[in-house]
CSV table of N, CA and C in Angstrom, one decimal:
chain,number,residue,atom,x,y,z
X,1,MET,N,0.8,-1.2,0.0
X,1,MET,CA,0.0,0.0,0.0
X,1,MET,C,0.9,1.3,0.0
X,2,ARG,N,1.9,1.2,0.8
X,2,ARG,CA,2.8,2.4,0.9
X,2,ARG,C,3.5,2.6,-0.4
X,3,ARG,N,3.9,1.6,-1.2
X,3,ARG,CA,4.5,1.7,-2.5
X,3,ARG,C,3.5,2.3,-3.5
X,4,ILE,N,2.3,2.0,-3.4
X,4,ILE,CA,1.3,2.5,-4.3
X,4,ILE,C,1.1,4.0,-4.1
X,5,ILE,N,1.0,4.4,-2.8
X,5,ILE,CA,0.9,5.8,-2.5
X,5,ILE,C,2.1,6.6,-2.9
X,6,LEU,N,3.3,6.1,-2.7
X,6,LEU,CA,4.5,6.7,-3.1
X,6,LEU,C,4.6,6.8,-4.7
X,7,SER,N,4.2,5.8,-5.3
X,7,SER,CA,4.2,5.7,-6.8
X,7,SER,C,3.2,6.8,-7.3
X,8,LEU,N,2.0,6.9,-6.7
X,8,LEU,CA,1.1,7.9,-7.2
X,8,LEU,C,1.6,9.4,-6.9
X,9,GLN,N,2.2,9.6,-5.8
X,9,GLN,CA,2.8,10.9,-5.5
X,9,GLN,C,3.9,11.2,-6.5
X,10,LEU,N,4.8,10.3,-6.8
X,10,LEU,CA,5.8,10.5,-7.8
X,10,LEU,C,5.2,10.8,-9.2
X,11,ALA,N,4.2,10.0,-9.5
X,11,ALA,CA,3.6,10.3,-10.8
X,11,ALA,C,3.0,11.7,-10.9
X,12,ALA,N,2.4,12.1,-9.8
X,12,ALA,CA,1.8,13.5,-9.8
X,12,ALA,C,2.9,14.5,-9.9
X,13,ILE,N,4.0,14.3,-9.2
X,13,ILE,CA,5.1,15.3,-9.3
X,13,ILE,C,5.7,15.3,-10.7
X,14,LEU,N,5.8,14.2,-11.3
X,14,LEU,CA,6.4,14.1,-12.7
X,14,LEU,C,5.4,14.8,-13.7
X,15,CYS,N,4.1,14.5,-13.5
X,15,CYS,CA,3.2,15.2,-14.4
X,15,CYS,C,3.3,16.7,-14.3
X,16,PHE,N,3.3,17.2,-13.1
X,16,PHE,CA,3.5,18.6,-12.9
X,16,PHE,C,4.8,19.2,-13.5
X,17,ALA,N,5.9,18.4,-13.3
X,17,ALA,CA,7.2,18.9,-13.8
X,17,ALA,C,7.2,18.9,-15.3
X,18,PHE,N,6.6,17.9,-16.0
X,18,PHE,CA,6.5,17.8,-17.4
X,18,PHE,C,5.6,18.9,-18.0
X,19,SER,N,4.5,19.2,-17.3
X,19,SER,CA,3.6,20.2,-17.8
X,19,SER,C,4.2,21.6,-17.7
X,20,SER,N,5.0,21.8,-16.6
X,20,SER,CA,5.7,23.1,-16.5
X,20,SER,C,6.9,23.1,-17.5
X,21,ALA,N,7.5,22.0,-17.8
X,21,ALA,CA,8.6,22.0,-18.7
X,21,ALA,C,8.2,22.3,-20.1
X,22,ALA,N,6.9,22.1,-20.5
X,22,ALA,CA,6.5,22.4,-21.8
X,22,ALA,C,6.6,23.9,-22.1
X,23,HIS,N,6.4,24.7,-21.1
X,23,HIS,CA,6.5,26.1,-21.3
X,23,HIS,C,7.9,26.6,-20.9
X,24,ALA,N,8.7,25.8,-20.3
X,24,ALA,CA,10.0,26.1,-19.9
X,24,ALA,C,11.0,26.1,-21.0
X,25,GLY,N,10.5,25.6,-22.2
X,25,GLY,CA,11.4,25.6,-23.4
X,25,GLY,C,11.6,27.0,-23.9
X,26,ALA,N,10.9,28.0,-23.5
X,26,ALA,CA,11.1,29.3,-23.9
X,26,ALA,C,12.5,29.8,-23.4
X,27,VAL,N,13.2,30.6,-24.2
X,27,VAL,CA,14.5,31.1,-23.8
X,27,VAL,C,14.3,32.5,-23.1
X,28,VAL,N,14.4,32.5,-21.8
X,28,VAL,CA,14.2,33.7,-21.0
X,28,VAL,C,15.6,34.3,-20.8
X,29,LYS,N,15.9,35.4,-21.4
X,29,LYS,CA,17.3,36.0,-21.3
X,29,LYS,C,17.4,36.8,-20.1
X,30,ASN,N,16.6,37.8,-19.9
X,30,ASN,CA,16.8,38.7,-18.8
X,30,ASN,C,15.5,39.5,-18.5
X,31,GLU,N,15.5,40.2,-17.4
X,31,GLU,CA,14.5,41.1,-17.2
X,31,GLU,C,14.7,42.5,-17.9
X,32,LEU,N,13.6,43.1,-18.2
X,32,LEU,CA,13.7,44.5,-18.8
X,32,LEU,C,12.7,45.4,-18.1
X,33,THR,N,12.9,46.6,-18.2
X,33,THR,CA,12.0,47.6,-17.7
X,33,THR,C,10.9,48.0,-18.7
X,34,ILE,N,9.7,48.0,-18.3
X,34,ILE,CA,8.6,48.4,-19.1
X,34,ILE,C,8.1,49.7,-18.6
X,35,HIS,N,8.2,50.8,-19.4
X,35,HIS,CA,7.8,52.1,-19.0
X,35,HIS,C,6.6,52.4,-19.8
X,36,SER,N,5.4,52.7,-19.2
X,36,SER,CA,4.2,53.1,-20.0
X,36,SER,C,3.8,54.5,-19.6
X,37,SER,N,3.5,55.3,-20.6
X,37,SER,CA,2.9,56.6,-20.3
X,37,SER,C,1.5,56.7,-20.9
X,38,VAL,N,0.9,55.5,-21.1
X,38,VAL,CA,-0.4,55.4,-21.7
X,38,VAL,C,-1.5,56.1,-20.8
X,39,LEU,N,-1.6,55.7,-19.6
X,39,LEU,CA,-2.6,56.3,-18.7
X,39,LEU,C,-1.9,56.7,-17.4
X,40,GLY,N,-1.0,57.7,-17.6
X,40,GLY,CA,-0.2,58.1,-16.5
X,40,GLY,C,1.2,57.5,-16.6
X,41,ASP,N,2.1,57.8,-15.7
X,41,ASP,CA,3.5,57.3,-15.8
X,41,ASP,C,3.6,56.1,-14.9
X,42,ARG,N,3.8,54.9,-15.5
X,42,ARG,CA,3.9,53.7,-14.8
X,42,ARG,C,5.1,52.8,-15.3
X,43,THR,N,5.7,52.2,-14.3
X,43,THR,CA,6.8,51.3,-14.7
X,43,THR,C,6.6,50.0,-14.1
X,44,SER,N,7.0,48.9,-14.8
X,44,SER,CA,6.9,47.6,-14.3
X,44,SER,C,8.1,46.8,-14.9
X,45,VAL,N,8.2,45.5,-14.5
X,45,VAL,CA,9.3,44.7,-15.0
X,45,VAL,C,8.7,43.6,-15.9
X,46,GLY,N,9.4,43.4,-17.1
X,46,GLY,CA,9.0,42.4,-18.0
X,46,GLY,C,10.2,41.4,-18.2
X,47,LYS,N,10.0,40.6,-19.2
X,47,LYS,CA,11.1,39.6,-19.5
X,47,LYS,C,11.3,39.6,-21.0
X,48,MET,N,12.5,39.4,-21.4
X,48,MET,CA,12.8,39.1,-22.8
X,48,MET,C,12.8,37.6,-23.0
X,49,ILE,N,11.8,37.2,-23.8
X,49,ILE,CA,11.6,35.7,-24.0
X,49,ILE,C,11.6,35.5,-25.5
X,50,ASN,N,12.5,34.6,-26.0
X,50,ASN,CA,12.7,34.4,-27.4
X,50,ASN,C,12.9,35.7,-28.2
X,51,ASN,N,13.7,36.6,-27.6
X,51,ASN,CA,14.0,37.9,-28.3
X,51,ASN,C,12.8,38.8,-28.5
X,52,ARG,N,11.8,38.6,-27.6
X,52,ARG,CA,10.6,39.5,-27.7
X,52,ARG,C,10.2,40.0,-26.2
X,53,ALA,N,9.8,41.2,-26.1
X,53,ALA,CA,9.4,41.7,-24.8
X,53,ALA,C,8.1,41.2,-24.4
X,54,HIS,N,8.1,40.6,-23.2
X,54,HIS,CA,6.8,40.0,-22.7
X,54,HIS,C,6.5,40.7,-21.3
X,55,VAL,N,5.2,40.9,-21.0
X,55,VAL,CA,4.8,41.5,-19.8
X,55,VAL,C,3.9,40.5,-19.0
X,56,ASP,N,4.0,40.7,-17.7
X,56,ASP,CA,3.1,39.9,-16.8
X,56,ASP,C,1.8,40.7,-16.7
X,57,LEU,N,0.9,40.3,-15.8
X,57,LEU,CA,-0.4,40.9,-15.7
X,57,LEU,C,-0.3,42.4,-15.3
X,58,ILE,N,0.6,42.7,-14.4
X,58,ILE,CA,0.7,44.1,-13.9
X,58,ILE,C,1.3,44.9,-15.1
X,59,GLY,N,2.3,44.4,-15.8
X,59,GLY,CA,2.8,45.2,-16.9
X,59,GLY,C,1.8,45.4,-18.0
X,60,LEU,N,1.0,44.4,-18.3
X,60,LEU,CA,-0.1,44.5,-19.3
X,60,LEU,C,-1.1,45.5,-18.9
X,61,LEU,N,-1.6,45.5,-17.6
X,61,LEU,CA,-2.6,46.4,-17.2
X,61,LEU,C,-2.0,47.9,-17.2
X,62,ASN,N,-0.7,48.0,-17.0
X,62,ASN,CA,-0.1,49.4,-17.1
X,62,ASN,C,0.0,49.9,-18.5
X,63,CYS,N,-0.1,49.0,-19.5
X,63,CYS,CA,0.1,49.4,-20.9
X,63,CYS,C,-1.3,49.5,-21.6
X,64,LEU,N,-2.4,49.0,-21.0
X,64,LEU,CA,-3.6,49.1,-21.7
X,64,LEU,C,-4.2,50.5,-21.7
X,65,PRO,N,-4.9,50.9,-22.8
X,65,PRO,CA,-5.4,52.3,-22.8
X,65,PRO,C,-6.8,52.5,-22.1
X,66,PHE,N,-7.0,51.7,-21.1
X,66,PHE,CA,-8.2,51.8,-20.3
X,66,PHE,C,-7.9,51.2,-18.9
X,67,LEU,N,-8.7,51.7,-17.9
X,67,LEU,CA,-8.5,51.2,-16.6
X,67,LEU,C,-9.3,49.9,-16.4
X,68,VAL,N,-8.8,49.0,-15.6
X,68,VAL,CA,-9.5,47.7,-15.3
X,68,VAL,C,-9.6,47.6,-13.8
X,69,ASN,N,-10.8,47.4,-13.3
X,69,ASN,CA,-11.1,47.2,-11.9
X,69,ASN,C,-10.6,45.8,-11.5
X,70,SER,N,-10.2,45.6,-10.3
X,70,SER,CA,-9.6,44.3,-9.9
X,70,SER,C,-10.7,43.2,-10.1
X,71,LYS,N,-11.9,43.5,-10.0
X,71,LYS,CA,-13.0,42.5,-10.3
X,71,LYS,C,-13.1,42.2,-11.7
X,72,GLY,N,-12.4,42.9,-12.6
X,72,GLY,CA,-12.4,42.7,-14.0
X,72,GLY,C,-11.3,41.8,-14.5
X,73,VAL,N,-10.6,41.1,-13.6
X,73,VAL,CA,-9.6,40.2,-14.0
X,73,VAL,C,-9.9,38.9,-13.4
X,74,SER,N,-9.8,37.8,-14.2
X,74,SER,CA,-10.0,36.5,-13.7
X,74,SER,C,-9.0,35.5,-14.3
X,75,TRP,N,-8.7,34.5,-13.5
X,75,TRP,CA,-7.8,33.4,-13.9
X,75,TRP,C,-8.4,32.1,-13.8
X,76,GLU,N,-8.4,31.3,-14.8
X,76,GLU,CA,-8.9,30.0,-14.8
X,76,GLU,C,-7.7,29.0,-14.8
X,77,PRO,N,-7.4,28.4,-13.6
X,77,PRO,CA,-6.2,27.5,-13.5
X,77,PRO,C,-6.3,26.3,-14.4
X,78,GLY,N,-7.5,25.7,-14.6
X,78,GLY,CA,-7.6,24.5,-15.4
X,78,GLY,C,-7.2,24.7,-16.8
X,79,THR,N,-7.6,25.8,-17.4
X,79,THR,CA,-7.2,26.1,-18.8
X,79,THR,C,-6.0,27.0,-18.9
X,80,LYS,N,-5.6,27.5,-17.8
X,80,LYS,CA,-4.5,28.5,-17.8
X,80,LYS,C,-4.8,29.7,-18.6
X,81,THR,N,-6.0,30.3,-18.4
X,81,THR,CA,-6.5,31.4,-19.1
X,81,THR,C,-6.7,32.6,-18.3
X,82,LEU,N,-6.3,33.7,-18.7
X,82,LEU,CA,-6.4,35.0,-18.1
X,82,LEU,C,-7.5,35.8,-18.9
X,83,SER,N,-8.5,36.3,-18.2
X,83,SER,CA,-9.5,37.1,-18.8
X,83,SER,C,-9.5,38.5,-18.2
X,84,ILE,N,-9.6,39.5,-19.0
X,84,ILE,CA,-9.7,40.9,-18.5
X,84,ILE,C,-11.0,41.5,-19.1
X,85,PHE,N,-11.8,42.0,-18.2
X,85,PHE,CA,-13.1,42.7,-18.6
X,85,PHE,C,-13.0,44.2,-18.3
X,86,PRO,N,-12.7,45.0,-19.3
X,86,PRO,CA,-12.7,46.4,-19.1
X,86,PRO,C,-14.0,47.0,-18.6
X,87,ASP,N,-15.1,46.5,-19.1
X,87,ASP,CA,-16.4,47.0,-18.8
X,87,ASP,C,-17.1,45.8,-18.1
X,88,LEU,N,-17.2,45.9,-16.7
X,88,LEU,CA,-17.9,44.9,-16.0
X,88,LEU,C,-19.4,44.8,-16.5
X,89,GLY,N,-19.8,43.6,-16.7
X,89,GLY,CA,-21.1,43.3,-17.1
X,89,GLY,C,-21.2,43.2,-18.6
X,90,ASP,N,-20.2,43.6,-19.4
X,90,ASP,CA,-20.2,43.5,-20.8
X,90,ASP,C,-19.2,42.3,-21.2
X,91,GLU,N,-19.8,41.1,-21.4
X,91,GLU,CA,-19.0,39.9,-21.7
X,91,GLU,C,-18.4,40.0,-23.1
X,92,SER,N,-18.9,40.8,-24.0
X,92,SER,CA,-18.4,40.8,-25.4
X,92,SER,C,-17.1,41.7,-25.4
X,93,ASN,N,-17.0,42.6,-24.5
X,93,ASN,CA,-15.8,43.5,-24.5
X,93,ASN,C,-14.8,43.0,-23.5
X,94,HIS,N,-14.0,42.0,-23.9
X,94,HIS,CA,-13.0,41.5,-23.0
X,94,HIS,C,-11.8,40.9,-23.8
X,95,LEU,N,-10.7,40.8,-23.0
X,95,LEU,CA,-9.5,40.2,-23.5
X,95,LEU,C,-9.3,38.8,-22.9
X,96,LYS,N,-8.8,37.9,-23.7
X,96,LYS,CA,-8.6,36.5,-23.2
X,96,LYS,C,-7.2,36.1,-23.7
X,97,PHE,N,-6.4,35.6,-22.7
X,97,PHE,CA,-5.0,35.1,-23.0
X,97,PHE,C,-4.9,33.7,-22.4
X,98,GLN,N,-4.5,32.8,-23.3
X,98,GLN,CA,-4.3,31.4,-22.8
X,98,GLN,C,-2.9,31.0,-23.0
X,99,SER,N,-2.3,30.4,-21.9
X,99,SER,CA,-0.9,30.0,-22.0
X,99,SER,C,-0.7,29.0,-23.1
X,100,GLY,N,0.4,29.1,-23.8
X,100,GLY,CA,0.8,28.2,-24.9
X,100,GLY,C,0.2,28.7,-26.3
X,101,GLU,N,-0.7,29.6,-26.3
X,101,GLU,CA,-1.3,30.1,-27.6
X,101,GLU,C,-0.4,31.2,-28.2
X,102,THR,N,-0.6,31.4,-29.5
X,102,THR,CA,0.1,32.4,-30.2
X,102,THR,C,-0.8,33.6,-30.6
X,103,TYR,N,-1.9,33.6,-30.0
X,103,TYR,CA,-2.9,34.7,-30.2
X,103,TYR,C,-3.6,35.0,-28.9
X,104,PHE,N,-4.3,36.1,-28.9
X,104,PHE,CA,-5.2,36.5,-27.8
X,104,PHE,C,-6.6,36.9,-28.5
X,105,ILE,N,-7.6,36.9,-27.6
X,105,ILE,CA,-8.9,37.2,-28.1
X,105,ILE,C,-9.2,38.6,-27.6
X,106,ALA,N,-9.7,39.5,-28.5
X,106,ALA,CA,-10.1,40.9,-28.1
X,106,ALA,C,-11.4,41.1,-28.7
X,107,GLN,N,-12.4,41.3,-27.9
X,107,GLN,CA,-13.8,41.6,-28.3
X,107,GLN,C,-14.3,40.5,-29.3
X,108,GLY,N,-13.9,39.3,-29.0
X,108,GLY,CA,-14.3,38.1,-29.9
X,108,GLY,C,-13.5,37.9,-31.1
X,109,GLU,N,-12.5,38.8,-31.3
X,109,GLU,CA,-11.6,38.7,-32.5
X,109,GLU,C,-10.3,38.0,-32.1
X,110,LYS,N,-9.8,37.1,-32.9
X,110,LYS,CA,-8.5,36.5,-32.7
X,110,LYS,C,-7.4,37.4,-33.2
X,111,VAL,N,-6.4,37.7,-32.4
X,111,VAL,CA,-5.3,38.6,-32.7
X,111,VAL,C,-4.0,37.9,-32.6
X,112,GLU,N,-3.3,37.7,-33.7
X,112,GLU,CA,-2.0,37.0,-33.6
X,112,GLU,C,-1.0,37.7,-32.9
X,113,LEU,N,-0.2,37.0,-32.1
X,113,LEU,CA,0.8,37.6,-31.2
X,113,LEU,C,2.2,37.5,-31.9
X,114,GLY,N,2.4,36.5,-32.7
X,114,GLY,CA,3.8,36.3,-33.3
X,114,GLY,C,4.7,35.5,-32.4
X,115,SER,N,4.3,35.2,-31.2
X,115,SER,CA,5.1,34.5,-30.2
X,115,SER,C,4.1,33.9,-29.2
X,116,LYS,N,4.5,32.9,-28.5
X,116,LYS,CA,3.6,32.2,-27.5
X,116,LYS,C,3.5,33.0,-26.2
X,117,ILE,N,2.3,32.8,-25.6
X,117,ILE,CA,2.1,33.3,-24.3
X,117,ILE,C,2.7,32.1,-23.4
X,118,VAL,N,3.5,32.5,-22.4
X,118,VAL,CA,4.2,31.5,-21.7
X,118,VAL,C,4.0,31.7,-20.2
X,119,LEU,N,4.2,30.6,-19.4
X,119,LEU,CA,4.2,30.6,-18.0
X,119,LEU,C,5.6,30.5,-17.6
X,120,VAL,N,6.1,31.4,-16.7
X,120,VAL,CA,7.5,31.3,-16.2
X,120,VAL,C,7.3,31.5,-14.7
X,121,GLU,N,7.8,30.4,-14.0
X,121,GLU,CA,7.7,30.4,-12.5
X,121,GLU,C,6.3,30.8,-12.0
X,122,GLY,N,5.3,30.3,-12.7
X,122,GLY,CA,3.9,30.5,-12.2
X,122,GLY,C,3.3,31.8,-12.7
X,123,LYS,N,4.0,32.6,-13.4
X,123,LYS,CA,3.4,33.9,-13.9
X,123,LYS,C,3.3,33.8,-15.4
X,124,MET,N,2.1,34.3,-15.9
X,124,MET,CA,1.9,34.4,-17.4
X,124,MET,C,2.6,35.6,-17.9
X,125,TYR,N,3.3,35.4,-19.1
X,125,TYR,CA,4.0,36.5,-19.8
X,125,TYR,C,3.4,36.5,-21.2
X,126,ILE,N,3.0,37.7,-21.6
X,126,ILE,CA,2.3,38.0,-22.9
X,126,ILE,C,3.2,38.8,-23.7
X,127,PRO,N,3.4,38.5,-25.0
X,127,PRO,CA,4.2,39.3,-25.9
X,127,PRO,C,3.5,40.7,-26.0
X,128,LEU,N,4.3,41.7,-25.8
X,128,LEU,CA,3.8,43.1,-25.7
X,128,LEU,C,3.4,43.7,-27.0
X,129,LYS,N,4.3,43.5,-28.0
X,129,LYS,CA,4.1,44.3,-29.3
X,129,LYS,C,2.8,44.1,-29.9
X,130,ALA,N,2.3,42.9,-30.1
X,130,ALA,CA,1.0,42.7,-30.7
X,130,ALA,C,-0.2,43.4,-30.0
X,131,VAL,N,-0.1,43.3,-28.7
X,131,VAL,CA,-1.2,44.0,-27.9
X,131,VAL,C,-1.1,45.5,-28.1
X,132,ALA,N,0.1,46.1,-28.1
X,132,ALA,CA,0.3,47.5,-28.3
X,132,ALA,C,-0.2,47.9,-29.7
X,133,ASP,N,0.2,47.0,-30.7
X,133,ASP,CA,-0.3,47.3,-32.1
X,133,ASP,C,-1.8,47.3,-32.2
X,134,TYR,N,-2.4,46.3,-31.5
X,134,TYR,CA,-3.9,46.2,-31.5
X,134,TYR,C,-4.5,47.5,-31.1
X,135,TYR,N,-3.9,48.2,-30.0
X,135,TYR,CA,-4.5,49.4,-29.5
X,135,TYR,C,-3.8,50.7,-30.1
X,136,LYS,N,-3.0,50.5,-31.1
X,136,LYS,CA,-2.3,51.6,-31.8
X,136,LYS,C,-1.4,52.4,-30.9
X,137,LEU,N,-0.7,51.7,-30.1
X,137,LEU,CA,0.3,52.3,-29.2
X,137,LEU,C,1.6,52.1,-29.8
X,138,ALA,N,2.5,53.1,-29.6
X,138,ALA,CA,3.8,53.1,-30.1
X,138,ALA,C,4.7,52.4,-29.0
X,139,ILE,N,5.8,51.7,-29.5
X,139,ILE,CA,6.7,51.1,-28.6
X,139,ILE,C,8.1,51.6,-29.1
X,140,GLU,N,8.9,51.9,-28.1
X,140,GLU,CA,10.3,52.3,-28.3
X,140,GLU,C,11.2,51.4,-27.5
X,141,TRP,N,12.3,51.0,-28.1
X,141,TRP,CA,13.2,50.1,-27.4
X,141,TRP,C,14.6,50.8,-27.2
X,142,ASP,N,15.0,50.8,-25.9
X,142,ASP,CA,16.3,51.4,-25.6
X,142,ASP,C,17.2,50.2,-25.2
X,143,LYS,N,18.1,49.8,-26.1
X,143,LYS,CA,19.0,48.7,-25.8
X,143,LYS,C,19.9,49.0,-24.6
X,144,LYS,N,20.5,50.2,-24.5
X,144,LYS,CA,21.4,50.5,-23.5
X,144,LYS,C,20.8,50.4,-22.1
X,145,SER,N,19.6,50.9,-21.9
X,145,SER,CA,19.0,50.8,-20.6
X,145,SER,C,18.1,49.6,-20.4
X,146,ASN,N,18.0,48.8,-21.5
X,146,ASN,CA,17.1,47.6,-21.5
X,146,ASN,C,15.7,47.9,-21.1
X,147,THR,N,15.2,49.0,-21.7
X,147,THR,CA,13.9,49.5,-21.4
X,147,THR,C,13.0,49.6,-22.7
X,148,VAL,N,11.7,49.1,-22.5
X,148,VAL,CA,10.7,49.3,-23.5
X,148,VAL,C,9.8,50.4,-23.0
X,149,THR,N,9.5,51.3,-23.9
X,149,THR,CA,8.6,52.4,-23.5
X,149,THR,C,7.3,52.3,-24.4
X,150,VAL,N,6.2,52.3,-23.8
X,150,VAL,CA,4.9,52.3,-24.5
X,150,VAL,C,4.3,53.6,-24.4
X,151,ILE,N,3.9,54.2,-25.6
X,151,ILE,CA,3.4,55.5,-25.7
X,151,ILE,C,2.0,55.5,-26.2
X,152,GLY,N,1.1,56.3,-25.5
X,152,GLY,CA,-0.3,56.3,-25.9
X,152,GLY,C,-0.5,57.2,-27.2
X,153,VAL,N,-1.6,57.0,-27.8
X,153,VAL,CA,-2.0,57.6,-29.1
X,153,VAL,C,-1.9,59.2,-29.0
X,154,GLU,N,-2.4,59.7,-27.9
X,154,GLU,CA,-2.4,61.2,-27.8
X,154,GLU,C,-1.0,61.8,-27.6
X,155,GLU,N,0.0,61.0,-27.3
X,155,GLU,CA,1.3,61.5,-27.1
X,155,GLU,C,2.2,61.4,-28.4
X,156,GLN,N,1.7,60.6,-29.4
X,156,GLN,CA,2.5,60.4,-30.6
X,156,GLN,C,2.5,61.6,-31.5
């Protein structure tokens, strides 16, 4: 009986390790600074993954051209899906990001990202450029300071 329990525990650990390893294939080089002036002056930390700037949830929210109430963010652990509802009560006007996908859903429309959404150490990282392009935001890259700056439409 003890061997069966140990075998089951080992199997569960291996399943978790291999499911995490599927996303661990991404090449994470280093952290970078994400500076957004879209809705005020905000700074967060992102990661360079497969030579593309990626942001976590905080970085993404800092770069969106609208405010999101904390009740407007939900996480579905089973499908590893992040949903953002800018207008509470309006199910059609939302963003959906699923780990492992190369697209996100915006207002029911599939938007290609050009790179996968990945989980790194339990955090979802989303390619920034396609999201910025979707909202017609400008992005500037400063290689010396390792900083990505996101600029709102009214500032361009």
